[in-house]
Coordinates of C-alpha atoms in Angstrom, one line a residue:
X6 CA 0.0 0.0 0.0
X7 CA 1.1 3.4 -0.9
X8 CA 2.1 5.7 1.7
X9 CA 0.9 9.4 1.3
X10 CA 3.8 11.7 1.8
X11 CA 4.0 15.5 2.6
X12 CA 5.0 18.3 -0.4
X13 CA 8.1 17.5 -1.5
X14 CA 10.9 20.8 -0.3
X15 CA 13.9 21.5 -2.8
X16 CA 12.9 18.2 -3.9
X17 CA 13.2 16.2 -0.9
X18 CA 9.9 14.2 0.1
X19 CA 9.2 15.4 3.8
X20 CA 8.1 12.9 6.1
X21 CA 4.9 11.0 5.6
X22 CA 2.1 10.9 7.5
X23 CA 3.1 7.5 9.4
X24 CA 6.0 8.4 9.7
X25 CA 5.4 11.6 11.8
X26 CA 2.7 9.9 13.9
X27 CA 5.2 7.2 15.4
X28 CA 7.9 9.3 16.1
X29 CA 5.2 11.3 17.9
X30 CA 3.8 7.9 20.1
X31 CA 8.0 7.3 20.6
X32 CA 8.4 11.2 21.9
X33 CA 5.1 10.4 24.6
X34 CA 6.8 7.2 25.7
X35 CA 10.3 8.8 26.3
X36 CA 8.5 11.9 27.6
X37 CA 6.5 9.4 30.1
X38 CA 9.8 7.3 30.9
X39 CA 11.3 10.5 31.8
X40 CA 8.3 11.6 34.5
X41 CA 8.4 8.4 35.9
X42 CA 11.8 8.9 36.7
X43 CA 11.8 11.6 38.7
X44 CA 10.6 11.9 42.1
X45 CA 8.6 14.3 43.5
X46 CA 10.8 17.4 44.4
X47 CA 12.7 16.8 41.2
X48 CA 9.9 16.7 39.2
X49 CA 8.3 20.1 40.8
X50 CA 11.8 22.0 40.3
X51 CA 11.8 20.6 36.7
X52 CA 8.7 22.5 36.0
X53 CA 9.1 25.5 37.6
X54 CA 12.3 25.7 35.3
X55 CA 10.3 25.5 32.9
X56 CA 7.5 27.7 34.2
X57 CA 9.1 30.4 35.1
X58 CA 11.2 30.8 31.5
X59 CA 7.8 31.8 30.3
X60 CA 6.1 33.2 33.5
X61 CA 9.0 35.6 34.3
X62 CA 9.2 37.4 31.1
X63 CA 5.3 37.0 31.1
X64 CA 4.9 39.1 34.4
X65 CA 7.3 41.8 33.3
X66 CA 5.3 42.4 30.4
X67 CA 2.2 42.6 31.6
X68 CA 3.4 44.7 34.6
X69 CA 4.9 47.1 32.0
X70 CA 1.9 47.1 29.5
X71 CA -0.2 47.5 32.4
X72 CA 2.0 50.4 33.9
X73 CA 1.2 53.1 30.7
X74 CA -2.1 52.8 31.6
X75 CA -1.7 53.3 35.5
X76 CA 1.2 55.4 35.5
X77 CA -1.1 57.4 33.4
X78 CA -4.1 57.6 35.5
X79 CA -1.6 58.1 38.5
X80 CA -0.2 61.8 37.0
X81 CA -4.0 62.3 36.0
X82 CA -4.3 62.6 40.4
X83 CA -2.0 64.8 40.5
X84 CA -3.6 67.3 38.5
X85 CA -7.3 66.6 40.3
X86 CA -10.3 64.6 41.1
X87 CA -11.9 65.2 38.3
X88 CA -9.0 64.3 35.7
X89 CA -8.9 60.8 38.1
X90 CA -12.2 60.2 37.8
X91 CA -12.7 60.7 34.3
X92 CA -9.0 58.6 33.4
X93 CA -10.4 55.6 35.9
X94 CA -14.2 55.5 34.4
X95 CA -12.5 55.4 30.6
X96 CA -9.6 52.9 31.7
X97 CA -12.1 50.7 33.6
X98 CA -15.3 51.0 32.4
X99 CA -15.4 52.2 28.2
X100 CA -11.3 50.6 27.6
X101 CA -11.9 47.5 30.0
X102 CA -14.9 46.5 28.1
X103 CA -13.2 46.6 25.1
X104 CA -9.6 45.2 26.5
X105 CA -11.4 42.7 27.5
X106 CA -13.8 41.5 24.4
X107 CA -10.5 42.0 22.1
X108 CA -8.2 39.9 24.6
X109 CA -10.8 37.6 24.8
X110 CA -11.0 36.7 21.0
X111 CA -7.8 37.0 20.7
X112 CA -6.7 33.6 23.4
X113 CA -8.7 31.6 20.8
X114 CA -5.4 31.6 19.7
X115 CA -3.7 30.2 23.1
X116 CA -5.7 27.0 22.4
X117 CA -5.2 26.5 19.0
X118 CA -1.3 27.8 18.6
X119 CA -0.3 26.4 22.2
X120 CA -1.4 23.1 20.9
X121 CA 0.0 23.6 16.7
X122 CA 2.9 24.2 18.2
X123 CA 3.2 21.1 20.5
X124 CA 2.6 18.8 17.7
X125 CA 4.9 20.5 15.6
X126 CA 2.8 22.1 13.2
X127 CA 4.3 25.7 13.4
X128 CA 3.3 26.8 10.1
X129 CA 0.4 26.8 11.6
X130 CA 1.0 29.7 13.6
X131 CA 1.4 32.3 11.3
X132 CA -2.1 31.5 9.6
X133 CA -3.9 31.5 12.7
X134 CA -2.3 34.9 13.7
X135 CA -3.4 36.3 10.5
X136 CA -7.1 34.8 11.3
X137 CA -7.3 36.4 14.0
X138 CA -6.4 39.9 12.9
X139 CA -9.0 39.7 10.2
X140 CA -11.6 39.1 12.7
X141 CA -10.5 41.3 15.5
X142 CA -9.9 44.6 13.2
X143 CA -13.7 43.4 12.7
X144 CA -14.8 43.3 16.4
X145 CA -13.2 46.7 16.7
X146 CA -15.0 48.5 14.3
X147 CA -18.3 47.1 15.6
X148 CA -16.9 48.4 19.1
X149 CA -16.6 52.0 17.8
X150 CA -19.7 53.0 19.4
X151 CA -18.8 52.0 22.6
X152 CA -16.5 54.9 22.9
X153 CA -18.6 57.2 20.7
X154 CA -21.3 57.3 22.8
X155 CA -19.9 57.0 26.1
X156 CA -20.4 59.8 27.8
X157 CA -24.5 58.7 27.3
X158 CA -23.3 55.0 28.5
X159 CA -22.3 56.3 31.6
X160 CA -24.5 58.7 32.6
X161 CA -27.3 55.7 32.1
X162 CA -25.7 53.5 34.2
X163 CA -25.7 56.1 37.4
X164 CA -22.6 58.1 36.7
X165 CA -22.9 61.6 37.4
X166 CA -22.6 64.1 34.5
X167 CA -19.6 65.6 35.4
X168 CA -17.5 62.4 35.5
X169 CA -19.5 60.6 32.4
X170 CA -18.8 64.0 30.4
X171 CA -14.6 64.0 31.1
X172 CA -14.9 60.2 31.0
X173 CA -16.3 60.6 27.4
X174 CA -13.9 63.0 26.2
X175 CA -11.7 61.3 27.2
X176 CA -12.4 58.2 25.5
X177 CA -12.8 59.5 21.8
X178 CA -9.0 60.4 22.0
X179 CA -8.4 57.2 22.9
X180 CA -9.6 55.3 19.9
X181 CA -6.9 54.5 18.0
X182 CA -5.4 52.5 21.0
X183 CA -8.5 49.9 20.1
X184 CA -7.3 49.2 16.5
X185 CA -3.9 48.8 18.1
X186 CA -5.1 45.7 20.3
X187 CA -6.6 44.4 17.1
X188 CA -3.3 43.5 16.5
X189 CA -1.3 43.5 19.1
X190 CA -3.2 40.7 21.1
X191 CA -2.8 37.9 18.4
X192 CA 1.0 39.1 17.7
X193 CA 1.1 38.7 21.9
X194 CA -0.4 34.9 21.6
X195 CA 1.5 33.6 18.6
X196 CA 4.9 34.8 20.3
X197 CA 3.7 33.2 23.6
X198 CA 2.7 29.7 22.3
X199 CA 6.5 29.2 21.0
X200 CA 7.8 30.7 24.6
X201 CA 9.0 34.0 22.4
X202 CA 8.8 35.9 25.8
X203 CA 12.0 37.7 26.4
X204 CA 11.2 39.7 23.4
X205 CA 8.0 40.7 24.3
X206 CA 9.8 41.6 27.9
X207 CA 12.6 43.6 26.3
X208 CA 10.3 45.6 23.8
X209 CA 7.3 46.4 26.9
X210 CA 10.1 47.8 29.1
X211 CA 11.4 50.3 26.4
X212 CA 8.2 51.5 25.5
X213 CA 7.7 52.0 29.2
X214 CA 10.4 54.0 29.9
X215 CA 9.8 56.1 27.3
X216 CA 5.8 56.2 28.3
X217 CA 6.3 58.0 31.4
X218 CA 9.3 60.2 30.6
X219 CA 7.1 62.0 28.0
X220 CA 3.9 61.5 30.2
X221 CA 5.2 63.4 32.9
X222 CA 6.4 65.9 30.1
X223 CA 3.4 66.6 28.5
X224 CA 0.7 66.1 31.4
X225 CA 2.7 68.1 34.4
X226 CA 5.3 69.8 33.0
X227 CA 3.8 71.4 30.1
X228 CA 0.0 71.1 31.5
X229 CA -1.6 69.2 28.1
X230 CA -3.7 67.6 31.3
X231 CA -5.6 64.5 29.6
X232 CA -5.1 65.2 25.8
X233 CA -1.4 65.1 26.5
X234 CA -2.4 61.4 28.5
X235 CA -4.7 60.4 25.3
X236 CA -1.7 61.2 23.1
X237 CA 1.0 59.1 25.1
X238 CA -1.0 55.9 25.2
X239 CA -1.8 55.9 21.9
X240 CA 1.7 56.1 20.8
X241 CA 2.6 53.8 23.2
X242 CA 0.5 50.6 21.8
X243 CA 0.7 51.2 18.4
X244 CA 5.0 51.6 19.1
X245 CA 4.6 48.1 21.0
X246 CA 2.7 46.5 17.8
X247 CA 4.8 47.7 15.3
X248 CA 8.2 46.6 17.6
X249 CA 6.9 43.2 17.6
X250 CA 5.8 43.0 14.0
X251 CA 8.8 43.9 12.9
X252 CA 10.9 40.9 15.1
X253 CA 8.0 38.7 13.2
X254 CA 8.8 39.2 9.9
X255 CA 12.7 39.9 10.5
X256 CA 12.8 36.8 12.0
X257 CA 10.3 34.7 10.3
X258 CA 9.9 33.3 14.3
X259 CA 12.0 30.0 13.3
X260 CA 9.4 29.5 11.0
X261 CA 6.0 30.3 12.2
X262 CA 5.8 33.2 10.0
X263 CA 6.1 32.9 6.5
X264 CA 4.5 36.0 4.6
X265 CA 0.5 37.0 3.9
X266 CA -1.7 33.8 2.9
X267 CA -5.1 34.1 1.3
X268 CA -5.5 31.1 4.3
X269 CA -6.4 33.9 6.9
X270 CA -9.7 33.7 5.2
X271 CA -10.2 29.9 5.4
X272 CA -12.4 28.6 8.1
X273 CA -13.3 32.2 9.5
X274 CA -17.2 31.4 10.6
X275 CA -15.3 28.6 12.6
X276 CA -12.9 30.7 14.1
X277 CA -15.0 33.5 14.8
X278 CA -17.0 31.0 17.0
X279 CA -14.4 29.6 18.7
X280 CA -12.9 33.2 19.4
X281 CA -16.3 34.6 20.7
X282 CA -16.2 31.5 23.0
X283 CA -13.1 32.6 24.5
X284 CA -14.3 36.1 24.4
X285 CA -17.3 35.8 26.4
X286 CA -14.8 33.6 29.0
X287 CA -12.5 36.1 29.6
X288 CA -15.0 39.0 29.6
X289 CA -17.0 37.8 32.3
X290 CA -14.1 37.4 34.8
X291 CA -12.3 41.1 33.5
X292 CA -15.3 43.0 33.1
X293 CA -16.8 41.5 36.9
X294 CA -14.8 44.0 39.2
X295 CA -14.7 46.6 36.4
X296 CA -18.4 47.0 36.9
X297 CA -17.7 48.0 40.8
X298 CA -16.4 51.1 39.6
X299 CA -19.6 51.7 37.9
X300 CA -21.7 50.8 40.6
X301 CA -19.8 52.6 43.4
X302 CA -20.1 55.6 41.1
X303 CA -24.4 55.4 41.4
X304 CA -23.5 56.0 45.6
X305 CA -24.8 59.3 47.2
X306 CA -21.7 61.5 47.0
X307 CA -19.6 59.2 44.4
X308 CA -16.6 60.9 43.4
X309 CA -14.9 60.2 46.8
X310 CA -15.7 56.5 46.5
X311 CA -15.2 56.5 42.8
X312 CA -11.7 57.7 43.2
X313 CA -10.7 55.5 46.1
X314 CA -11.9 52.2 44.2
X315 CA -10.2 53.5 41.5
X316 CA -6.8 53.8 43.6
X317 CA -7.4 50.4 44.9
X318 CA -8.2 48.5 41.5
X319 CA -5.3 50.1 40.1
X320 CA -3.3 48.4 43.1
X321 CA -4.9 45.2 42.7
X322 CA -4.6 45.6 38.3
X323 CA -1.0 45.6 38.9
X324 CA -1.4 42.6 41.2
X325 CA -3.2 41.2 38.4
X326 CA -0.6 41.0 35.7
X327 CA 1.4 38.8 38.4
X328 CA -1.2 36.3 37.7
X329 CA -2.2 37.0 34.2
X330 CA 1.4 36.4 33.8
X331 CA 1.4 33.3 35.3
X332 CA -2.0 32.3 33.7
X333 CA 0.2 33.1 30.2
X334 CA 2.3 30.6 31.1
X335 CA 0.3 27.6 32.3
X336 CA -1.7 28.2 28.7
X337 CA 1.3 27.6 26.9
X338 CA 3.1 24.9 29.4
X339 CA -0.7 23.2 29.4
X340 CA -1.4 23.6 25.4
X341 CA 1.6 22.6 24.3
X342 CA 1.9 19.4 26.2
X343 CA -1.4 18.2 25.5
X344 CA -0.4 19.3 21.8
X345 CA 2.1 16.9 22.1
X346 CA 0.3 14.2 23.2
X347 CA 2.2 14.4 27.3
X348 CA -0.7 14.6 29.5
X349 CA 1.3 13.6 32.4
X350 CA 3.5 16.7 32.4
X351 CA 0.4 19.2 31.9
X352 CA -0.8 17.6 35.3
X353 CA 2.5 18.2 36.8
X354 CA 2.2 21.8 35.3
X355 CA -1.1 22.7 36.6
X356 CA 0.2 21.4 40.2
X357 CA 3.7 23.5 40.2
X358 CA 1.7 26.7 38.5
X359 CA -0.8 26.2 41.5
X360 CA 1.0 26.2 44.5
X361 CA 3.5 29.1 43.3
X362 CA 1.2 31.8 42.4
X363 CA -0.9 31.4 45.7
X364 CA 2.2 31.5 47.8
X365 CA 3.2 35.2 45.8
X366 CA -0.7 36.1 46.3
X367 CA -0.2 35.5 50.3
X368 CA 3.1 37.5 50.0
X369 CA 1.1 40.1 48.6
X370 CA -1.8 40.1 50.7
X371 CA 0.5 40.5 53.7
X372 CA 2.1 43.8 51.7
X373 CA -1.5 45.3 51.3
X374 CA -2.2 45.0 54.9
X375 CA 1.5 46.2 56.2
X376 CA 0.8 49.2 54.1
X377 CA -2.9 50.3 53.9
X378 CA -2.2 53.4 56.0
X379 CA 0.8 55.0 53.2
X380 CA 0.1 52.8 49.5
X381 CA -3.0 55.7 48.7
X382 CA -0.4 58.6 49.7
X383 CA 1.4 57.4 46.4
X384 CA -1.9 57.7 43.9
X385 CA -4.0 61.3 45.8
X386 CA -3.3 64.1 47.1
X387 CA -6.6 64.3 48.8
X388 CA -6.7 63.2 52.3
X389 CA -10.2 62.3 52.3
X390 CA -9.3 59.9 49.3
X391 CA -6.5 58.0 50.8
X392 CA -8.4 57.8 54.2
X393 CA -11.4 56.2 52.4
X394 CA -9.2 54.2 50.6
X395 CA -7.0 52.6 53.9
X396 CA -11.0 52.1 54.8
X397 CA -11.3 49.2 52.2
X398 CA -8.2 47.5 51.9
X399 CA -8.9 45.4 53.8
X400 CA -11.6 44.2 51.1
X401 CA -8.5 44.6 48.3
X402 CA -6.2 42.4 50.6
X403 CA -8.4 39.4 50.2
X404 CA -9.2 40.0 46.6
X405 CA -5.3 39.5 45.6
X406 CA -5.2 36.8 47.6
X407 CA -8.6 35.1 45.3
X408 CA -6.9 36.4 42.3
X409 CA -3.7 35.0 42.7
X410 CA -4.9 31.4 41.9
X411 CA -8.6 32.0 40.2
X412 CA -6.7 33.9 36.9
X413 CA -4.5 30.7 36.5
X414 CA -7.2 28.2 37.0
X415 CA -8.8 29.9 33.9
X416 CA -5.5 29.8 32.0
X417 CA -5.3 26.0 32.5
X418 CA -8.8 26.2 30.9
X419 CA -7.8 28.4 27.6
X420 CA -5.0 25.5 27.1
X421 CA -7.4 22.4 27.6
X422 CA -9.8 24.4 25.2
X423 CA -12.6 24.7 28.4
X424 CA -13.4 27.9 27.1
X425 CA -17.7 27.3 27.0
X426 CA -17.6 25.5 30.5
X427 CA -16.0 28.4 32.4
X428 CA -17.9 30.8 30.4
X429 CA -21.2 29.2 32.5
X430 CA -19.6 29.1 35.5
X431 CA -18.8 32.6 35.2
X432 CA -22.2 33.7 34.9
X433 CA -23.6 31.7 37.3
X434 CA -20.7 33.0 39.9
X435 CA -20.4 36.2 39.1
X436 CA -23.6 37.5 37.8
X437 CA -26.3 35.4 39.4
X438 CA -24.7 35.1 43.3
X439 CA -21.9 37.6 43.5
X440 CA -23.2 41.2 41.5
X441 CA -26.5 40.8 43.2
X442 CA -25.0 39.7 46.4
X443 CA -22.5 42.8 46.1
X444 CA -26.3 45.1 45.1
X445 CA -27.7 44.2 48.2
X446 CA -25.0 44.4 50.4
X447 CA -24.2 48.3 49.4
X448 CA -27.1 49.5 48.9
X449 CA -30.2 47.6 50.7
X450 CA -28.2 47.4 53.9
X451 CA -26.2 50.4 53.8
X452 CA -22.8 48.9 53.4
X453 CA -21.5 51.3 50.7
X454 CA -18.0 50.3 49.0
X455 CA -17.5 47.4 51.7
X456 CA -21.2 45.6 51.3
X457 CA -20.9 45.7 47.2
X458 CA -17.0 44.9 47.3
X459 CA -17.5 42.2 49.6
X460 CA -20.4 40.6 47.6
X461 CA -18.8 40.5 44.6
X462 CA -15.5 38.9 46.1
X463 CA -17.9 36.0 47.6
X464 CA -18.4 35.2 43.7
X465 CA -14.7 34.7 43.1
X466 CA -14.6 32.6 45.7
X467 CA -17.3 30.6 44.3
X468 CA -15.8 29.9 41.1
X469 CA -12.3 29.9 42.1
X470 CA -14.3 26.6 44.2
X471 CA -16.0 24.9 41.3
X472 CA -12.8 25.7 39.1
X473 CA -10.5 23.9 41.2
X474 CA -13.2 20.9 41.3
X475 CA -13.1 20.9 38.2
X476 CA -9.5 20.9 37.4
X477 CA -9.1 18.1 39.9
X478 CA -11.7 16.1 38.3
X479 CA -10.0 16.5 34.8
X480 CA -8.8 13.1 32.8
X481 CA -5.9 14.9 31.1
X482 CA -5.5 11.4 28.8
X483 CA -8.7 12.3 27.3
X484 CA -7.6 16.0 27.4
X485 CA -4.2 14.7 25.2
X486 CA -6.7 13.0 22.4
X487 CA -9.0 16.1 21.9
X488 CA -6.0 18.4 21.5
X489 CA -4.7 16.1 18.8
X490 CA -7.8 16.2 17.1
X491 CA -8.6 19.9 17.5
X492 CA -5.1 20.5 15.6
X493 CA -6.3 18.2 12.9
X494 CA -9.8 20.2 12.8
X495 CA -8.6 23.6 13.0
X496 CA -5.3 23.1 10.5
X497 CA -6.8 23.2 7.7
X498 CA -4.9 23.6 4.2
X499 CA -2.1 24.9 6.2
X500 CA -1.1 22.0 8.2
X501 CA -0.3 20.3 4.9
X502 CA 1.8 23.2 3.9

């Protein structure tokens, strides 16, 4: 019987089919020799070698991505309540719904490149990036409205005039830093998946340096105020895009990218679904404690309140990126081991991610609470601000300490491909026990910030619950076979190429 062989290359027939798949069944038995050898210690220091290659690089960047924006907001207290109030409502509310839709469709490709690229089908890569720019240039210009119109948005959801009005100013300069995530969020994904971090690290941190330095310049010193702050981030994201794009294609990313294909196009209905799945994932958990800026700001006498939940979810955002970081890199340690057909090690990797992100969390709990009386000194100059904001950090100490673990939970879900399930976990957490919970709390008994902080933090602890249940329920053999399959679905013409 004929074999059927790959394209020939310079005319040298590539390896067929059969081939391929028993030097990938000889690859799982060496792999599962190897992590049979190894006892427990060893094996957990073995994976955290390889955990924190990615996780390291991983947390600097989002800690410097995440820095333009709060440095940002940080200068906008300086110049007054107002300017704080209106950067916070336009960084949480009208650029955290749509950081978190486009993020969202974008780890559609932490799934589907995590787990090409553990099966060797790098190709791949490049054509799924290029998917995923077509459809997310789409998402954001069906997201233009959002900002258009968001001075009405707020002012229906309970924000005052004065703040929706700055706020939505505000967030028509800041536009073009919505087409710039079109891009830069696939780009961000398809380096991740091959473990490309350090660039991503190395290009974050210049941008950041030169973010505040002009900043500073144009907000304080020269007293542009928030069009100088609209400016600045804008340049900002579309310098960190273009930095990137041009490692890509310099590069060819050891062959991930080779050029414009008309494949982008292939297979988009597909890949818009699964994207939206991811989307409405991820959106659910980012958009959750964005909303309790929203909802503080509908409180008799808000902009106090507004701007102290403001200081503290800028606290806890950069918290955040500690564990976005970390859920980064169990995506990519997860996908590509199931990819590659290892289920053993992605159990290992779910254990070692686990246990070190919660001990950091507790670190950082411990820092909140050591420091609640100075930490708001840094962010306002308004002592009626900082003292409402030593009031509830208490409330911020124990989210950190939730969001240290939950985060990397549901990036051990984007690299299974669990995307659906967590989405309906999500809801029923958040938005059917904690929001309401959090409603009644603050409002029906009187408890202010603390009643509808606290409500909302006993949904993360709900589905922080169910999510470890889940994880600990998981038959990662089965989880091996689907990912080999899903690379077979999703490849297309390209995974012949």
């Amino acid at each position: 019987m004929m074999l059927h062989t790959e394209k020939e290359e310079d005319g040298v027939p590539l390896m067929t089919r059969d081939e391929e798949k028993q030097k990938k069944i000889l690859r799982q038995q060496l792999s599962l020799k190897e992590a049979d050898s190894r006892g427990p210690i060893s094996a957990f220091h073995h994976e955290s070698k390889k955990l924190w290659h990615i996780a390291g690089p991983a947390i600097f960047t989002a800690i410097s991505q995440y820095s333009m924006g709060a440095l940002t907001q940080t200068f906008a207290g300086q110049i007054g309540e107002l300017e704080l109030a209106a950067v916070s409502m336009e960084n949480s509310v009208i650029a955290g719904l749509a950081f978190g839709v486009m993020l969202g469709m974008g780890s559609a490709l932490e799934t589907l490149c995590g787990q090409a690229f553990g099966a060797g089908k790098h190709k791949m890569l490049g054509i799924y990036m290029q998917r995923s720019w077509v459809i997310l240039l789409g998402t954001a210009c069906l997201l233009t409205p959002l900002y258009t119109y968001s001075s009405f948005i707020l002012q229906y959801c309970g924000t005052t005039k004065e703040i929706s009005d700055a706020a939505g100013k505000f967030a028509l300069w800041m536009m073009p830093q919505l087409f710039a995530y079109a891009f830069h969020f696939p780009i961000q994904k398809f380096l991740q998946s091959q473990g490309k971090v350090l660039v991503m690290a190395w290009v974050s941190a210049a941008v950041l340096v030169l973010h505040t330095g002009l900043s500073w310049l144009l907000m304080l010193r020269l007293g542009y105020g928030l069009a100088g702050a609209a400016v600045m981030l804008n340049i900002s994201w579309w310098l960190i895009v273009i930095l990137q794009l041009v490692y890509i294609i310099y590069t060819k990313s050891d062959g991930a990218w080779s050029g414009l294909s008309w494949l982008a196009f292939a297979d988009l209905w597909g890949f818009v679904k699964l994207s939206v799945a991811s989307a409405v994932m991820l959106c659910l958990e980012l958009w959750y404690l964005m909303m309790l800026v929203v909802i503080v700001g509908v409180l008799p006498n808000p902009l106090i309140p507004v701007d102290a939940v403001s200081i503290c979810m800028n606290l806890q955002g950069w918290d955040a990126m500690i564990a976005i970081g970390f859920n980064a890199a169990i995506s990519v340690r997860v996908s590509n081991e199931l990819g590659a057909g290892n289920y053993r090690q992605a159990k290992i990797s779910v254990t070692v991610v686990s246990i070190t992100s919660v001990a950091i969390g507790f670190l950082v709990f411990l820092l909140v609470l050591a420091t609640r009386d100075t930490f708001p000194l840094l962010f306002t100059s308004s002592e009626a601000v900082a003292k409402e904001t030593t009031r509830i950090s208490i409330v911020l100490a124990f989210t950190v300490l939730l969001n240290s673990l939950q985060p990397v939970l549901s990036g051990v879900a984007i690299g299974a491909g669990w995307q659906s399930l967590v989405a309906y976990i999500n809801i029923a957490c958040y938005y059917l026990v904690g929001l309401p919970a959090g409603i009644i709390l603050g409002f029906t008994y009187d408890y202010g910030v603390m009643g509808v902080w606290g409500g909302m933090v006993g949904g993360i602890c709900l589905q922080t619950a169910i999510l470890i249940a889940v994880t600990a329920l998981t038959n990662w053999k089965k989880e091996a076979a689907e990912a080999e399959s899903r690379v077979r679905q999703w490849g297309g013409s390209a995974a012949d190429e």
